Amino acid sequence: MNIILFGPPAAGKGTQAKLLVERLNMVQLSTGDMLRAETRAGTELGQKVAQIMRDGGLVSDDIVIELIKINFARAEKVGGAIFDGFPRTVIQAEALDHLLAMRGAKIDKVIRLVVDETALMERIAKRFLEQGRNDDNPATYKVRLEAYNSQTQALLPYYKAQDKLFEIEGMGEVEAVYERLQSLLHVVH
Ligand code: ADP
């Protein structure tokens, strides 16, 4: 099974993906985590994307598609992938469909976490104070939200047309959201 967790920045996709990984035999493929690892390691790629990420913009499609190509093999060895923060543009979504089709695989479900933007702003302001991730500062977060609204939201009709789009309420306790996710995926544990 391959699924996409969908929603605005800070909707809780990463948190839910990690819970699924712990309980299912799947891997989390987060382009944000991959890009941050590159910047931390100071690779050429990391240096190239650092400024864009700091400003809250989107890294080029070619770069993130390549990262997914490299990392998808890990998911094939186990029970599938949980895509988190990818795809973010229609070009990325098309590239992902193509990559999976070439390997005889597909996206099974796209799960949208429905969240309240005002609450997210508060959540992220708190995370910024606690964790100090530099793109969580309120001004940059706004830019990230705008990138989501202008480019990533366009994926909703794309997946709706494929009949793969599902929605769950994303506000509330982490475990409560996870329960909803679990019943949607029919996961028993
Ligand atoms: P969040 O979902 O909280 O915004 P991520 O960790 O997914 O955080 O992404 C952090 C940053 O990494 C983004 O603001 C963007 O600059 C870059 N990034 C991550 N994934 C992608 C992607 N699929 N396409 C373009 N840029 C990306």
mmCIF file of C-alpha atoms and ligand atoms in Angstrom:
data_model
loop_
_atom_site.group_PDB
_atom_site.id
_atom_site.type_symbol
_atom_site.label_atom_id
_atom_site.label_comp_id
_atom_site.label_asym_id
_atom_site.label_seq_id
_atom_site.Cartn_x
_atom_site.Cartn_y
_atom_site.Cartn_z
ATOM 1 C CA MET A 1 0.000 0.000 0.000
ATOM 2 C CA ASN A 2 1.226 3.495 -0.850
ATOM 3 C CA ILE A 3 -0.468 6.501 0.675
ATOM 4 C CA ILE A 4 -0.071 10.249 0.619
ATOM 5 C CA LEU A 5 -0.718 12.345 3.705
ATOM 6 C CA PHE A 6 -1.960 15.654 2.456
ATOM 7 C CA GLY A 7 -2.492 19.004 4.137
ATOM 8 C CA PRO A 8 -0.942 22.410 4.784
ATOM 9 C CA PRO A 9 2.445 22.800 6.453
ATOM 10 C CA ALA A 10 2.262 21.894 10.136
ATOM 11 C CA ALA A 11 -1.023 19.999 9.747
ATOM 12 C CA GLY A 12 0.547 17.050 11.557
ATOM 13 C CA LYS A 13 1.448 14.901 8.563
ATOM 14 C CA GLY A 14 4.898 14.039 9.899
ATOM 15 C CA THR A 15 3.554 13.110 13.325
ATOM 16 C CA GLN A 16 0.904 10.819 11.882
ATOM 17 C CA ALA A 17 3.343 9.312 9.372
ATOM 18 C CA LYS A 18 5.692 8.355 12.201
ATOM 19 C CA LEU A 19 2.873 6.665 14.115
ATOM 20 C CA LEU A 20 1.911 4.669 11.021
ATOM 21 C CA VAL A 21 5.516 3.619 10.460
ATOM 22 C CA GLU A 22 5.763 2.362 14.037
ATOM 23 C CA ARG A 23 2.669 0.259 13.644
ATOM 24 C CA LEU A 24 2.776 -0.801 10.014
ATOM 25 C CA ASN A 25 5.511 -2.212 7.885
ATOM 26 C CA MET A 26 5.876 0.955 5.810
ATOM 27 C CA VAL A 27 8.430 3.705 5.378
ATOM 28 C CA GLN A 28 7.886 7.447 5.612
ATOM 29 C CA LEU A 29 9.149 9.390 2.619
ATOM 30 C CA SER A 30 9.289 13.034 3.647
ATOM 31 C CA THR A 31 11.001 15.329 1.160
ATOM 32 C CA GLY A 32 11.239 17.960 3.911
ATOM 33 C CA ASP A 33 13.223 15.541 6.103
ATOM 34 C CA MET A 34 15.406 14.526 3.147
ATOM 35 C CA LEU A 35 16.147 18.138 2.259
ATOM 36 C CA ARG A 36 16.914 19.035 5.873
ATOM 37 C CA ALA A 37 19.304 16.070 6.048
ATOM 38 C CA GLU A 38 21.076 17.411 2.962
ATOM 39 C CA THR A 39 21.412 20.893 4.423
ATOM 40 C CA ARG A 40 22.634 19.523 7.753
ATOM 41 C CA ALA A 41 25.229 17.409 5.974
ATOM 42 C CA GLY A 42 26.281 20.472 3.980
ATOM 43 C CA THR A 43 26.124 18.652 0.633
ATOM 44 C CA GLU A 44 26.128 20.585 -2.629
ATOM 45 C CA LEU A 45 22.397 19.930 -2.931
ATOM 46 C CA GLY A 46 21.878 21.021 0.669
ATOM 47 C CA GLN A 47 23.642 24.298 0.049
ATOM 48 C CA LYS A 48 21.580 24.867 -3.067
ATOM 49 C CA VAL A 49 18.228 24.486 -1.285
ATOM 50 C CA ALA A 50 19.008 26.002 2.122
ATOM 51 C CA GLN A 51 18.038 29.551 1.241
ATOM 52 C CA ILE A 52 14.793 28.545 -0.499
ATOM 53 C CA MET A 53 13.759 26.510 2.530
ATOM 54 C CA ARG A 54 14.679 29.271 4.935
ATOM 55 C CA ASP A 55 12.463 31.631 2.917
ATOM 56 C CA GLY A 56 9.558 29.180 2.863
ATOM 57 C CA GLY A 57 9.526 28.726 -0.923
ATOM 58 C CA LEU A 58 9.240 25.481 -2.848
ATOM 59 C CA VAL A 59 12.386 23.662 -3.921
ATOM 60 C CA SER A 60 12.434 22.812 -7.641
ATOM 61 C CA ASP A 61 10.396 19.853 -8.815
ATOM 62 C CA ASP A 62 13.459 18.141 -10.360
ATOM 63 C CA ILE A 63 15.268 18.019 -7.030
ATOM 64 C CA VAL A 64 12.462 16.557 -4.952
ATOM 65 C CA ILE A 65 11.433 14.101 -7.682
ATOM 66 C CA GLU A 66 15.022 12.836 -7.791
ATOM 67 C CA LEU A 67 15.063 12.399 -4.002
ATOM 68 C CA ILE A 68 11.867 10.350 -4.176
ATOM 69 C CA LYS A 69 13.263 8.230 -7.004
ATOM 70 C CA ILE A 70 16.322 7.430 -4.929
ATOM 71 C CA ASN A 71 14.354 6.633 -1.785
ATOM 72 C CA PHE A 72 11.313 4.794 -3.114
ATOM 73 C CA ALA A 73 13.262 1.534 -3.380
ATOM 74 C CA ARG A 74 13.282 1.345 0.435
ATOM 75 C CA ALA A 75 9.488 1.340 0.434
ATOM 76 C CA GLU A 76 9.314 -1.410 -2.163
ATOM 77 C CA LYS A 77 11.226 -3.729 0.122
ATOM 78 C CA VAL A 78 8.606 -3.382 2.833
ATOM 79 C CA GLY A 79 4.873 -2.745 2.870
ATOM 80 C CA GLY A 80 4.881 0.527 0.972
ATOM 81 C CA ALA A 81 5.364 4.253 1.369
ATOM 82 C CA ILE A 82 3.754 7.034 3.322
ATOM 83 C CA PHE A 83 4.448 10.177 1.339
ATOM 84 C CA ASP A 84 4.573 13.236 3.552
ATOM 85 C CA GLY A 85 5.153 16.688 2.075
ATOM 86 C CA PHE A 86 5.354 15.215 -1.425
ATOM 87 C CA PRO A 87 3.917 15.743 -3.986
ATOM 88 C CA ARG A 88 3.419 19.494 -3.624
ATOM 89 C CA THR A 89 2.799 20.433 -7.268
ATOM 90 C CA VAL A 90 0.899 18.810 -10.119
ATOM 91 C CA ILE A 91 4.214 18.154 -11.898
ATOM 92 C CA GLN A 92 5.423 16.229 -8.845
ATOM 93 C CA ALA A 93 2.161 14.276 -8.679
ATOM 94 C CA GLU A 94 2.440 13.301 -12.338
ATOM 95 C CA ALA A 95 6.067 12.291 -11.894
ATOM 96 C CA LEU A 96 5.110 10.165 -8.892
ATOM 97 C CA ASP A 97 2.336 8.395 -10.795
ATOM 98 C CA HIS A 98 4.789 7.718 -13.592
ATOM 99 C CA LEU A 99 7.500 6.420 -11.269
ATOM 100 C CA LEU A 100 5.074 4.092 -9.524
ATOM 101 C CA ALA A 101 3.528 2.844 -12.757
ATOM 102 C CA MET A 102 6.984 1.954 -14.086
ATOM 103 C CA ARG A 103 7.395 -0.249 -11.023
ATOM 104 C CA GLY A 104 3.966 -1.814 -11.169
ATOM 105 C CA ALA A 105 2.788 0.156 -8.162
ATOM 106 C CA LYS A 106 0.294 2.942 -7.510
ATOM 107 C CA ILE A 107 -1.000 5.386 -4.944
ATOM 108 C CA ASP A 108 -3.836 3.746 -3.054
ATOM 109 C CA LYS A 109 -5.158 6.598 -0.952
ATOM 110 C CA VAL A 110 -4.581 10.306 -0.516
ATOM 111 C CA ILE A 111 -5.631 11.357 2.948
ATOM 112 C CA ARG A 112 -6.252 14.988 3.536
ATOM 113 C CA LEU A 113 -5.952 16.268 7.086
ATOM 114 C CA VAL A 114 -8.561 18.987 7.364
ATOM 115 C CA VAL A 115 -7.275 21.681 9.692
ATOM 116 C CA ASP A 116 -8.045 25.208 10.727
ATOM 117 C CA GLU A 117 -5.498 27.742 9.435
ATOM 118 C CA THR A 118 -5.772 30.062 12.438
ATOM 119 C CA ALA A 119 -5.159 27.172 14.799
ATOM 120 C CA LEU A 120 -2.187 26.150 12.668
ATOM 121 C CA MET A 121 -0.627 29.585 12.973
ATOM 122 C CA GLU A 122 -0.826 29.222 16.748
ATOM 123 C CA ARG A 123 0.503 25.670 16.669
ATOM 124 C CA ILE A 124 3.462 26.666 14.548
ATOM 125 C CA ALA A 125 4.291 29.734 16.645
ATOM 126 C CA LYS A 126 4.540 27.348 19.610
ATOM 127 C CA ARG A 127 6.696 24.856 17.685
ATOM 128 C CA PHE A 128 8.993 27.708 16.637
ATOM 129 C CA LEU A 129 9.545 28.698 20.261
ATOM 130 C CA GLU A 130 10.067 25.080 21.350
ATOM 131 C CA GLN A 131 12.139 23.696 18.479
ATOM 132 C CA GLY A 132 13.492 26.759 16.729
ATOM 133 C CA ARG A 133 13.100 25.397 13.192
ATOM 134 C CA ASN A 134 13.961 28.573 11.325
ATOM 135 C CA ASP A 135 11.193 28.304 8.705
ATOM 136 C CA ASP A 136 8.587 28.107 11.485
ATOM 137 C CA ASN A 137 8.846 31.789 12.312
ATOM 138 C CA PRO A 138 5.441 33.422 11.723
ATOM 139 C CA ALA A 139 6.442 35.454 8.643
ATOM 140 C CA THR A 140 8.033 32.487 6.855
ATOM 141 C CA TYR A 141 5.232 30.208 7.894
ATOM 142 C CA LYS A 142 2.844 32.557 6.109
ATOM 143 C CA VAL A 143 4.897 32.181 2.920
ATOM 144 C CA ARG A 144 4.748 28.378 3.265
ATOM 145 C CA LEU A 145 1.001 28.530 3.714
ATOM 146 C CA GLU A 146 0.711 30.698 0.610
ATOM 147 C CA ALA A 147 2.790 28.222 -1.409
ATOM 148 C CA TYR A 148 0.421 25.514 -0.219
ATOM 149 C CA ASN A 149 -2.657 27.507 -1.146
ATOM 150 C CA SER A 150 -1.381 28.563 -4.554
ATOM 151 C CA GLN A 151 0.339 25.369 -5.717
ATOM 152 C CA THR A 152 -0.344 22.363 -3.546
ATOM 153 C CA GLN A 153 -4.118 22.712 -3.208
ATOM 154 C CA ALA A 154 -4.301 22.142 -6.969
ATOM 155 C CA LEU A 155 -3.575 18.497 -6.257
ATOM 156 C CA LEU A 156 -6.975 17.994 -4.667
ATOM 157 C CA PRO A 157 -8.879 17.903 -7.988
ATOM 158 C CA TYR A 158 -6.047 15.805 -9.456
ATOM 159 C CA TYR A 159 -6.549 13.030 -6.912
ATOM 160 C CA LYS A 160 -10.297 13.503 -6.732
ATOM 161 C CA ALA A 161 -10.471 12.744 -10.445
ATOM 162 C CA GLN A 162 -8.624 9.501 -9.689
ATOM 163 C CA ASP A 163 -11.137 8.732 -6.931
ATOM 164 C CA LYS A 164 -8.390 8.484 -4.333
ATOM 165 C CA LEU A 165 -9.098 11.446 -2.124
ATOM 166 C CA PHE A 166 -10.264 10.925 1.469
ATOM 167 C CA GLU A 167 -10.602 13.447 4.261
ATOM 168 C CA ILE A 168 -10.265 13.221 7.999
ATOM 169 C CA GLU A 169 -10.566 15.851 10.703
ATOM 170 C CA GLY A 170 -6.988 16.823 11.531
ATOM 171 C CA MET A 171 -7.579 18.924 14.632
ATOM 172 C CA GLY A 172 -7.642 17.488 18.149
ATOM 173 C CA GLU A 173 -5.357 15.109 19.981
ATOM 174 C CA VAL A 174 -2.671 13.261 18.038
ATOM 175 C CA GLU A 175 -4.115 9.886 19.082
ATOM 176 C CA ALA A 176 -7.633 10.939 18.084
ATOM 177 C CA VAL A 177 -6.427 11.897 14.609
ATOM 178 C CA TYR A 178 -4.531 8.628 14.421
ATOM 179 C CA GLU A 179 -7.714 6.670 15.276
ATOM 180 C CA ARG A 180 -9.477 8.327 12.345
ATOM 181 C CA LEU A 181 -6.571 7.564 10.061
ATOM 182 C CA GLN A 182 -6.487 3.992 11.185
ATOM 183 C CA SER A 183 -10.171 3.374 10.560
ATOM 184 C CA LEU A 184 -9.827 4.882 7.103
ATOM 185 C CA LEU A 185 -6.955 2.550 6.322
ATOM 186 C CA HIS A 186 -8.684 -0.398 7.987
ATOM 187 C CA VAL A 187 -5.584 -1.055 10.012
ATOM 188 C CA VAL A 188 -6.006 -3.467 12.862
ATOM 189 C CA HIS A 189 -3.357 -3.777 15.511
HETATM 190 P P1 ADP B 1 6.051 21.518 6.259
HETATM 191 O O1 ADP B 1 5.140 20.463 5.727
HETATM 192 O O2 ADP B 1 5.914 21.678 7.733
HETATM 193 O O3 ADP B 1 6.024 22.795 5.484
HETATM 194 P P2 ADP B 1 8.347 20.153 5.181
HETATM 195 O O4 ADP B 1 9.312 19.541 6.099
HETATM 196 O O5 ADP B 1 7.460 19.247 4.395
HETATM 197 O O6 ADP B 1 7.530 21.112 6.103
HETATM 198 O O7 ADP B 1 9.069 21.118 4.135
HETATM 199 C C1 ADP B 1 9.982 22.119 4.517
HETATM 200 C C2 ADP B 1 10.465 22.876 3.280
HETATM 201 O O8 ADP B 1 11.164 21.965 2.391
HETATM 202 C C3 ADP B 1 9.379 23.492 2.412
HETATM 203 O O9 ADP B 1 8.990 24.751 2.883
HETATM 204 C C4 ADP B 1 10.082 23.551 1.047
HETATM 205 O O10 ADP B 1 10.997 24.616 0.980
HETATM 206 C C5 ADP B 1 10.884 22.269 1.020
HETATM 207 N N1 ADP B 1 10.127 21.134 0.435
HETATM 208 C C6 ADP B 1 9.793 19.988 1.070
HETATM 209 N N2 ADP B 1 9.125 19.147 0.258
HETATM 210 C C7 ADP B 1 9.024 19.783 -0.934
HETATM 211 C C8 ADP B 1 8.414 19.453 -2.179
HETATM 212 N N3 ADP B 1 7.772 18.273 -2.364
HETATM 213 N N4 ADP B 1 8.504 20.352 -3.189
HETATM 214 C C9 ADP B 1 9.134 21.523 -3.032
HETATM 215 N N5 ADP B 1 9.712 21.903 -1.881
HETATM 216 C C10 ADP B 1 9.663 21.054 -0.831
#
